[in-house]
Short mmCIF file of N, CA and C in Angstrom, two decimals:
data_model
loop_
_atom_site.label_atom_id
_atom_site.label_comp_id
_atom_site.label_asym_id
_atom_site.label_seq_id
_atom_site.Cartn_x
_atom_site.Cartn_y
_atom_site.Cartn_z
N MET A 1 71.90 60.46 133.02
CA MET A 1 71.67 61.26 131.84
C MET A 1 72.89 61.14 130.92
N ALA A 2 72.68 60.74 129.70
CA ALA A 2 73.76 60.51 128.74
C ALA A 2 74.13 61.82 128.07
N SER A 3 75.38 61.94 127.79
CA SER A 3 75.87 63.15 127.13
C SER A 3 76.67 62.74 125.90
N THR A 4 76.49 63.52 124.84
CA THR A 4 77.23 63.21 123.60
C THR A 4 78.54 63.97 123.53
N THR A 5 78.75 64.87 124.45
CA THR A 5 80.00 65.64 124.43
C THR A 5 80.94 65.08 125.48
N ALA A 6 82.22 65.23 125.23
CA ALA A 6 83.23 64.75 126.17
C ALA A 6 83.28 65.68 127.37
N SER A 7 83.60 65.13 128.50
CA SER A 7 83.74 65.96 129.69
C SER A 7 85.05 66.71 129.64
N ALA A 8 85.18 67.67 130.53
CA ALA A 8 86.40 68.47 130.56
C ALA A 8 87.61 67.61 130.90
N ALA A 9 87.41 66.56 131.67
CA ALA A 9 88.53 65.69 132.05
C ALA A 9 89.01 64.88 130.85
N ASP A 10 88.09 64.55 129.92
CA ASP A 10 88.45 63.75 128.76
C ASP A 10 89.02 64.59 127.61
N ALA A 11 88.87 65.90 127.69
CA ALA A 11 89.33 66.78 126.61
C ALA A 11 90.85 66.80 126.55
N PRO A 12 91.40 66.82 125.35
CA PRO A 12 92.87 66.88 125.25
C PRO A 12 93.38 68.22 125.76
N THR A 13 94.54 68.20 126.34
CA THR A 13 95.12 69.44 126.85
C THR A 13 95.73 70.22 125.70
N ARG A 14 95.53 71.51 125.75
CA ARG A 14 96.08 72.38 124.70
C ARG A 14 97.40 72.95 125.18
N THR A 15 98.30 73.01 124.28
CA THR A 15 99.57 73.67 124.60
C THR A 15 99.52 75.05 123.98
N GLU A 16 99.31 76.04 124.80
CA GLU A 16 99.21 77.42 124.33
C GLU A 16 100.45 78.17 124.75
N THR A 17 100.91 79.02 123.89
CA THR A 17 102.01 79.89 124.27
C THR A 17 101.43 81.05 125.06
N VAL A 18 102.05 81.33 126.15
CA VAL A 18 101.58 82.42 127.00
C VAL A 18 102.13 83.72 126.45
N ARG A 19 101.22 84.64 126.20
CA ARG A 19 101.61 85.92 125.65
C ARG A 19 101.85 86.89 126.79
N ALA A 20 102.94 87.63 126.71
CA ALA A 20 103.24 88.61 127.74
C ALA A 20 102.19 89.70 127.74
N LYS A 21 101.81 90.11 128.93
CA LYS A 21 100.80 91.15 129.04
C LYS A 21 101.33 92.48 128.54
N GLY A 22 100.44 93.21 127.88
CA GLY A 22 100.79 94.54 127.41
C GLY A 22 101.53 94.58 126.09
N ARG A 23 101.74 93.45 125.47
CA ARG A 23 102.43 93.44 124.18
C ARG A 23 101.43 93.31 123.06
N LEU A 24 101.70 94.03 121.99
CA LEU A 24 100.86 93.95 120.81
C LEU A 24 101.30 92.80 119.93
N TYR A 25 100.39 92.36 119.07
CA TYR A 25 100.74 91.34 118.10
C TYR A 25 101.82 91.90 117.19
N ARG A 26 102.92 91.20 117.09
CA ARG A 26 104.03 91.71 116.32
C ARG A 26 104.09 91.14 114.91
N GLY A 27 103.25 90.22 114.59
CA GLY A 27 103.08 89.72 113.24
C GLY A 27 104.34 89.52 112.42
N ASP A 28 104.17 88.96 111.27
CA ASP A 28 105.31 88.77 110.39
C ASP A 28 105.29 89.84 109.31
N LEU A 29 106.11 89.67 108.32
CA LEU A 29 106.26 90.67 107.27
C LEU A 29 104.96 90.88 106.50
N GLY A 30 104.17 89.82 106.34
CA GLY A 30 102.90 89.93 105.63
C GLY A 30 101.93 90.90 106.29
N MET A 31 101.89 90.88 107.64
CA MET A 31 101.01 91.80 108.35
C MET A 31 101.47 93.25 108.13
N TRP A 32 102.78 93.45 108.18
CA TRP A 32 103.28 94.82 108.01
C TRP A 32 103.07 95.31 106.58
N SER A 33 103.13 94.41 105.60
CA SER A 33 102.84 94.84 104.23
C SER A 33 101.38 95.19 104.08
N TRP A 34 100.50 94.49 104.79
CA TRP A 34 99.07 94.80 104.79
C TRP A 34 98.85 96.20 105.37
N VAL A 35 99.49 96.48 106.49
CA VAL A 35 99.37 97.80 107.13
C VAL A 35 99.93 98.88 106.21
N ALA A 36 101.11 98.64 105.64
CA ALA A 36 101.73 99.63 104.75
C ALA A 36 100.88 99.87 103.51
N HIS A 37 100.25 98.82 103.00
CA HIS A 37 99.40 98.97 101.82
C HIS A 37 98.21 99.88 102.14
N ARG A 38 97.61 99.70 103.30
CA ARG A 38 96.48 100.55 103.69
C ARG A 38 96.92 102.00 103.90
N ILE A 39 98.03 102.18 104.58
CA ILE A 39 98.52 103.54 104.86
C ILE A 39 98.89 104.25 103.56
N THR A 40 99.62 103.58 102.67
CA THR A 40 100.01 104.22 101.42
C THR A 40 98.79 104.51 100.54
N GLY A 41 97.78 103.67 100.61
CA GLY A 41 96.54 103.92 99.86
C GLY A 41 95.83 105.17 100.36
N VAL A 42 95.75 105.31 101.68
CA VAL A 42 95.10 106.49 102.27
C VAL A 42 95.90 107.75 101.95
N LEU A 43 97.22 107.68 102.07
CA LEU A 43 98.05 108.85 101.76
C LEU A 43 97.91 109.27 100.29
N THR A 44 97.87 108.29 99.40
CA THR A 44 97.70 108.60 97.98
C THR A 44 96.33 109.21 97.72
N PHE A 45 95.31 108.69 98.40
CA PHE A 45 93.96 109.25 98.26
C PHE A 45 93.94 110.71 98.70
N PHE A 46 94.54 111.01 99.85
CA PHE A 46 94.52 112.39 100.33
C PHE A 46 95.33 113.31 99.43
N PHE A 47 96.43 112.82 98.84
CA PHE A 47 97.16 113.64 97.88
C PHE A 47 96.26 113.97 96.69
N LEU A 48 95.60 112.96 96.16
CA LEU A 48 94.71 113.20 95.00
C LEU A 48 93.59 114.16 95.36
N PHE A 49 93.05 114.04 96.57
CA PHE A 49 91.99 114.93 97.03
C PHE A 49 92.50 116.38 97.08
N VAL A 50 93.66 116.60 97.66
CA VAL A 50 94.23 117.95 97.74
C VAL A 50 94.57 118.46 96.34
N HIS A 51 95.06 117.57 95.49
CA HIS A 51 95.40 117.97 94.12
C HIS A 51 94.16 118.44 93.36
N VAL A 52 93.06 117.74 93.51
CA VAL A 52 91.81 118.15 92.85
C VAL A 52 91.35 119.50 93.41
N LEU A 53 91.44 119.66 94.73
CA LEU A 53 91.02 120.94 95.33
C LEU A 53 91.88 122.10 94.87
N ASP A 54 93.20 121.93 94.87
CA ASP A 54 94.03 123.07 94.47
C ASP A 54 93.91 123.36 92.98
N THR A 55 93.65 122.35 92.17
CA THR A 55 93.42 122.59 90.75
C THR A 55 92.09 123.29 90.53
N ALA A 56 91.10 122.97 91.35
CA ALA A 56 89.80 123.63 91.23
C ALA A 56 89.87 125.10 91.61
N LEU A 57 90.90 125.50 92.35
CA LEU A 57 91.05 126.91 92.73
C LEU A 57 91.20 127.82 91.51
N VAL A 58 91.71 127.29 90.42
CA VAL A 58 91.94 128.12 89.24
C VAL A 58 90.62 128.72 88.73
N ARG A 59 89.52 128.01 88.91
CA ARG A 59 88.21 128.54 88.48
C ARG A 59 87.65 129.53 89.48
N VAL A 60 87.96 129.32 90.76
CA VAL A 60 87.42 130.18 91.81
C VAL A 60 88.22 131.48 91.90
N SER A 61 89.53 131.33 92.04
CA SER A 61 90.39 132.50 92.18
C SER A 61 91.78 132.19 91.62
N PRO A 62 92.07 132.70 90.44
CA PRO A 62 93.40 132.45 89.87
C PRO A 62 94.54 132.92 90.77
N ASN A 63 94.32 134.00 91.52
CA ASN A 63 95.37 134.49 92.43
C ASN A 63 95.63 133.48 93.55
N ALA A 64 94.58 132.89 94.10
CA ALA A 64 94.74 131.88 95.14
C ALA A 64 95.46 130.66 94.58
N TYR A 65 95.12 130.29 93.36
CA TYR A 65 95.78 129.16 92.70
C TYR A 65 97.28 129.44 92.55
N ASP A 66 97.62 130.64 92.09
CA ASP A 66 99.03 131.00 91.93
C ASP A 66 99.77 130.96 93.25
N THR A 67 99.11 131.40 94.33
CA THR A 67 99.73 131.37 95.66
C THR A 67 100.02 129.93 96.09
N VAL A 68 99.06 129.04 95.86
CA VAL A 68 99.25 127.64 96.23
C VAL A 68 100.38 127.03 95.42
N ILE A 69 100.44 127.31 94.13
CA ILE A 69 101.48 126.76 93.27
C ILE A 69 102.86 127.28 93.71
N GLU A 70 102.93 128.53 94.11
CA GLU A 70 104.20 129.07 94.62
C GLU A 70 104.63 128.35 95.89
N THR A 71 103.68 127.97 96.73
CA THR A 71 103.99 127.22 97.95
C THR A 71 104.61 125.87 97.58
N TYR A 72 104.10 125.25 96.54
CA TYR A 72 104.61 123.94 96.12
C TYR A 72 106.03 124.02 95.59
N LYS A 73 106.50 125.19 95.20
CA LYS A 73 107.84 125.34 94.65
C LYS A 73 108.92 125.45 95.72
N HIS A 74 108.52 125.50 96.98
CA HIS A 74 109.49 125.60 98.08
C HIS A 74 110.30 124.31 98.15
N PRO A 75 111.61 124.41 98.41
CA PRO A 75 112.45 123.21 98.43
C PRO A 75 112.03 122.15 99.45
N VAL A 76 111.41 122.56 100.54
CA VAL A 76 110.97 121.59 101.55
C VAL A 76 109.89 120.67 100.97
N MET A 77 109.15 121.16 99.98
CA MET A 77 108.11 120.33 99.37
C MET A 77 108.69 119.13 98.63
N ILE A 78 110.00 119.17 98.34
CA ILE A 78 110.65 118.03 97.71
C ILE A 78 110.56 116.81 98.63
N LEU A 79 110.62 117.04 99.94
CA LEU A 79 110.47 115.93 100.89
C LEU A 79 109.09 115.30 100.78
N PHE A 80 108.06 116.14 100.60
CA PHE A 80 106.71 115.61 100.42
C PHE A 80 106.59 114.86 99.09
N GLU A 81 107.25 115.38 98.06
CA GLU A 81 107.24 114.68 96.77
C GLU A 81 107.92 113.32 96.90
N LEU A 82 109.00 113.27 97.65
CA LEU A 82 109.70 112.01 97.87
C LEU A 82 108.81 111.02 98.63
N GLY A 83 108.11 111.51 99.64
CA GLY A 83 107.18 110.67 100.38
C GLY A 83 106.05 110.17 99.50
N LEU A 84 105.55 111.05 98.64
CA LEU A 84 104.49 110.65 97.71
C LEU A 84 104.99 109.57 96.76
N LEU A 85 106.19 109.75 96.22
CA LEU A 85 106.77 108.76 95.32
C LEU A 85 106.93 107.42 96.04
N ALA A 86 107.42 107.45 97.27
CA ALA A 86 107.60 106.21 98.04
C ALA A 86 106.26 105.51 98.26
N ALA A 87 105.24 106.28 98.62
CA ALA A 87 103.92 105.70 98.87
C ALA A 87 103.30 105.10 97.61
N VAL A 88 103.37 105.84 96.52
CA VAL A 88 102.75 105.37 95.27
C VAL A 88 103.48 104.13 94.75
N LEU A 89 104.82 104.14 94.79
CA LEU A 89 105.57 102.98 94.30
C LEU A 89 105.27 101.73 95.12
N PHE A 90 105.30 101.86 96.45
CA PHE A 90 105.03 100.69 97.28
C PHE A 90 103.60 100.20 97.06
N HIS A 91 102.65 101.13 97.03
CA HIS A 91 101.25 100.75 96.86
C HIS A 91 101.03 100.05 95.52
N ALA A 92 101.67 100.54 94.48
CA ALA A 92 101.51 99.93 93.15
C ALA A 92 102.12 98.53 93.11
N PHE A 93 103.36 98.38 93.55
CA PHE A 93 104.01 97.07 93.52
C PHE A 93 103.31 96.07 94.43
N ASN A 94 102.95 96.51 95.63
CA ASN A 94 102.28 95.60 96.55
C ASN A 94 100.87 95.26 96.05
N GLY A 95 100.23 96.19 95.35
CA GLY A 95 98.92 95.90 94.77
C GLY A 95 99.00 94.82 93.71
N ILE A 96 100.06 94.84 92.91
CA ILE A 96 100.27 93.78 91.92
C ILE A 96 100.48 92.44 92.63
N ARG A 97 101.25 92.47 93.72
CA ARG A 97 101.46 91.25 94.50
C ARG A 97 100.16 90.72 95.07
N VAL A 98 99.33 91.61 95.60
CA VAL A 98 98.04 91.19 96.17
C VAL A 98 97.16 90.57 95.08
N MET A 99 97.15 91.18 93.89
CA MET A 99 96.36 90.61 92.79
C MET A 99 96.87 89.23 92.40
N LEU A 100 98.19 89.06 92.36
CA LEU A 100 98.74 87.75 92.03
C LEU A 100 98.38 86.70 93.09
N VAL A 101 98.43 87.09 94.35
CA VAL A 101 98.05 86.17 95.42
C VAL A 101 96.57 85.78 95.28
N ASP A 102 95.73 86.75 94.94
CA ASP A 102 94.30 86.48 94.84
C ASP A 102 93.91 85.69 93.60
N PHE A 103 94.50 85.98 92.46
CA PHE A 103 94.02 85.43 91.21
C PHE A 103 94.91 84.37 90.56
N TRP A 104 96.11 84.17 91.07
CA TRP A 104 97.01 83.16 90.52
C TRP A 104 96.93 81.94 91.43
N SER A 105 96.76 80.77 90.86
CA SER A 105 96.59 79.57 91.66
C SER A 105 97.82 79.27 92.54
N GLN A 106 98.98 79.69 92.14
CA GLN A 106 100.20 79.48 92.93
C GLN A 106 100.55 80.70 93.79
N GLY A 107 99.67 81.70 93.80
CA GLY A 107 99.98 82.96 94.48
C GLY A 107 100.27 82.83 95.95
N THR A 108 99.47 82.04 96.66
CA THR A 108 99.69 81.92 98.10
C THR A 108 101.00 81.20 98.41
N LYS A 109 101.40 80.31 97.53
CA LYS A 109 102.64 79.57 97.72
C LYS A 109 103.85 80.50 97.62
N TYR A 110 103.76 81.49 96.75
CA TYR A 110 104.89 82.39 96.49
C TYR A 110 104.71 83.80 97.05
N GLN A 111 103.80 83.97 98.01
CA GLN A 111 103.55 85.34 98.46
C GLN A 111 104.74 85.96 99.20
N LYS A 112 105.47 85.19 99.98
CA LYS A 112 106.64 85.77 100.67
C LYS A 112 107.75 86.14 99.70
N PRO A 113 108.12 85.27 98.75
CA PRO A 113 109.13 85.71 97.78
C PRO A 113 108.67 86.92 96.96
N MET A 114 107.37 86.97 96.65
CA MET A 114 106.86 88.14 95.91
C MET A 114 106.96 89.39 96.76
N LEU A 115 106.72 89.27 98.07
CA LEU A 115 106.84 90.44 98.95
C LEU A 115 108.28 90.92 99.00
N TRP A 116 109.23 90.00 99.08
CA TRP A 116 110.63 90.39 99.06
C TRP A 116 111.00 91.03 97.73
N THR A 117 110.39 90.57 96.65
CA THR A 117 110.61 91.18 95.33
C THR A 117 110.07 92.59 95.30
N VAL A 118 108.89 92.79 95.90
CA VAL A 118 108.30 94.14 95.99
C VAL A 118 109.24 95.06 96.75
N ILE A 119 109.76 94.59 97.87
CA ILE A 119 110.66 95.42 98.68
C ILE A 119 111.94 95.73 97.91
N ALA A 120 112.48 94.73 97.22
CA ALA A 120 113.71 94.94 96.44
C ALA A 120 113.48 95.94 95.31
N LEU A 121 112.38 95.78 94.56
CA LEU A 121 112.07 96.73 93.48
C LEU A 121 111.88 98.14 94.03
N TRP A 122 111.18 98.23 95.16
CA TRP A 122 110.94 99.53 95.78
C TRP A 122 112.27 100.19 96.15
N LEU A 123 113.17 99.42 96.74
CA LEU A 123 114.47 99.98 97.11
C LEU A 123 115.30 100.36 95.90
N VAL A 124 115.29 99.51 94.87
CA VAL A 124 116.07 99.79 93.66
C VAL A 124 115.62 101.10 93.02
N LEU A 125 114.33 101.39 93.07
CA LEU A 125 113.83 102.63 92.48
C LEU A 125 113.90 103.81 93.44
N MET A 126 113.71 103.57 94.73
CA MET A 126 113.67 104.68 95.68
C MET A 126 115.04 105.25 96.02
N VAL A 127 116.05 104.42 96.11
CA VAL A 127 117.37 104.92 96.51
C VAL A 127 117.90 105.96 95.51
N PRO A 128 117.93 105.67 94.20
CA PRO A 128 118.41 106.71 93.29
C PRO A 128 117.48 107.93 93.24
N ALA A 129 116.18 107.70 93.35
CA ALA A 129 115.24 108.83 93.34
C ALA A 129 115.46 109.70 94.56
N ALA A 130 115.67 109.08 95.71
CA ALA A 130 115.89 109.85 96.94
C ALA A 130 117.19 110.64 96.86
N ILE A 131 118.23 110.01 96.34
CA ILE A 131 119.51 110.71 96.21
C ILE A 131 119.35 111.91 95.28
N SER A 132 118.70 111.71 94.14
CA SER A 132 118.50 112.79 93.18
C SER A 132 117.65 113.92 93.75
N MET A 133 116.53 113.57 94.36
CA MET A 133 115.62 114.60 94.87
C MET A 133 116.20 115.34 96.07
N LEU A 134 116.87 114.61 96.96
CA LEU A 134 117.46 115.27 98.13
C LEU A 134 118.65 116.14 97.73
N THR A 135 119.39 115.72 96.73
CA THR A 135 120.49 116.56 96.21
C THR A 135 119.92 117.86 95.66
N ARG A 136 118.82 117.75 94.91
CA ARG A 136 118.18 118.95 94.37
C ARG A 136 117.68 119.86 95.49
N ALA A 137 117.11 119.27 96.55
CA ALA A 137 116.60 120.07 97.67
C ALA A 137 117.73 120.79 98.38
N VAL A 138 118.81 120.08 98.64
CA VAL A 138 119.96 120.69 99.32
C VAL A 138 120.56 121.79 98.46
N THR A 139 120.65 121.55 97.16
CA THR A 139 121.19 122.56 96.23
C THR A 139 120.32 123.81 96.24
N GLU A 140 119.00 123.63 96.23
CA GLU A 140 118.09 124.79 96.21
C GLU A 140 118.11 125.54 97.53
N ILE A 141 118.26 124.82 98.64
CA ILE A 141 118.25 125.47 99.95
C ILE A 141 119.56 126.21 100.20
N PHE A 142 120.69 125.53 99.97
CA PHE A 142 121.99 126.10 100.31
C PHE A 142 122.74 126.70 99.13
N GLY A 143 122.16 126.59 97.95
CA GLY A 143 122.82 127.14 96.76
C GLY A 143 123.89 126.18 96.26
N GLY A 144 124.38 126.45 95.10
CA GLY A 144 125.46 125.57 94.66
C GLY A 144 125.50 125.44 93.23
#
């Protein structure tokens, strides 16, 4: 009986790297930017959802709305504002990078340098913002 496929003995041997058991895929920077983009998108969505709900309180109960707004004035909320700023900035810059990779013919060639540019821009904007916002939080908590 004739066969058109090669036998197992004739097949070329594959050189596979053996992966240690119990380890997750550790991926490169591109995978982590993909994960961070999804996480920051979800966090931004939930912020907008909560923002719409608390703004809608003004029609239901102005007193409840005032209570919620007073909660937002607590100095600890500055940490949440800082987290929101970090998420929105990264999501925006990385979204521009993703669009360039998708729609620019040279995008895939330059995706790693663009990712490093995103990280650099994010740091350039986040470091002074973090210093300013955390200084304000410390000043409000401890006086000064």
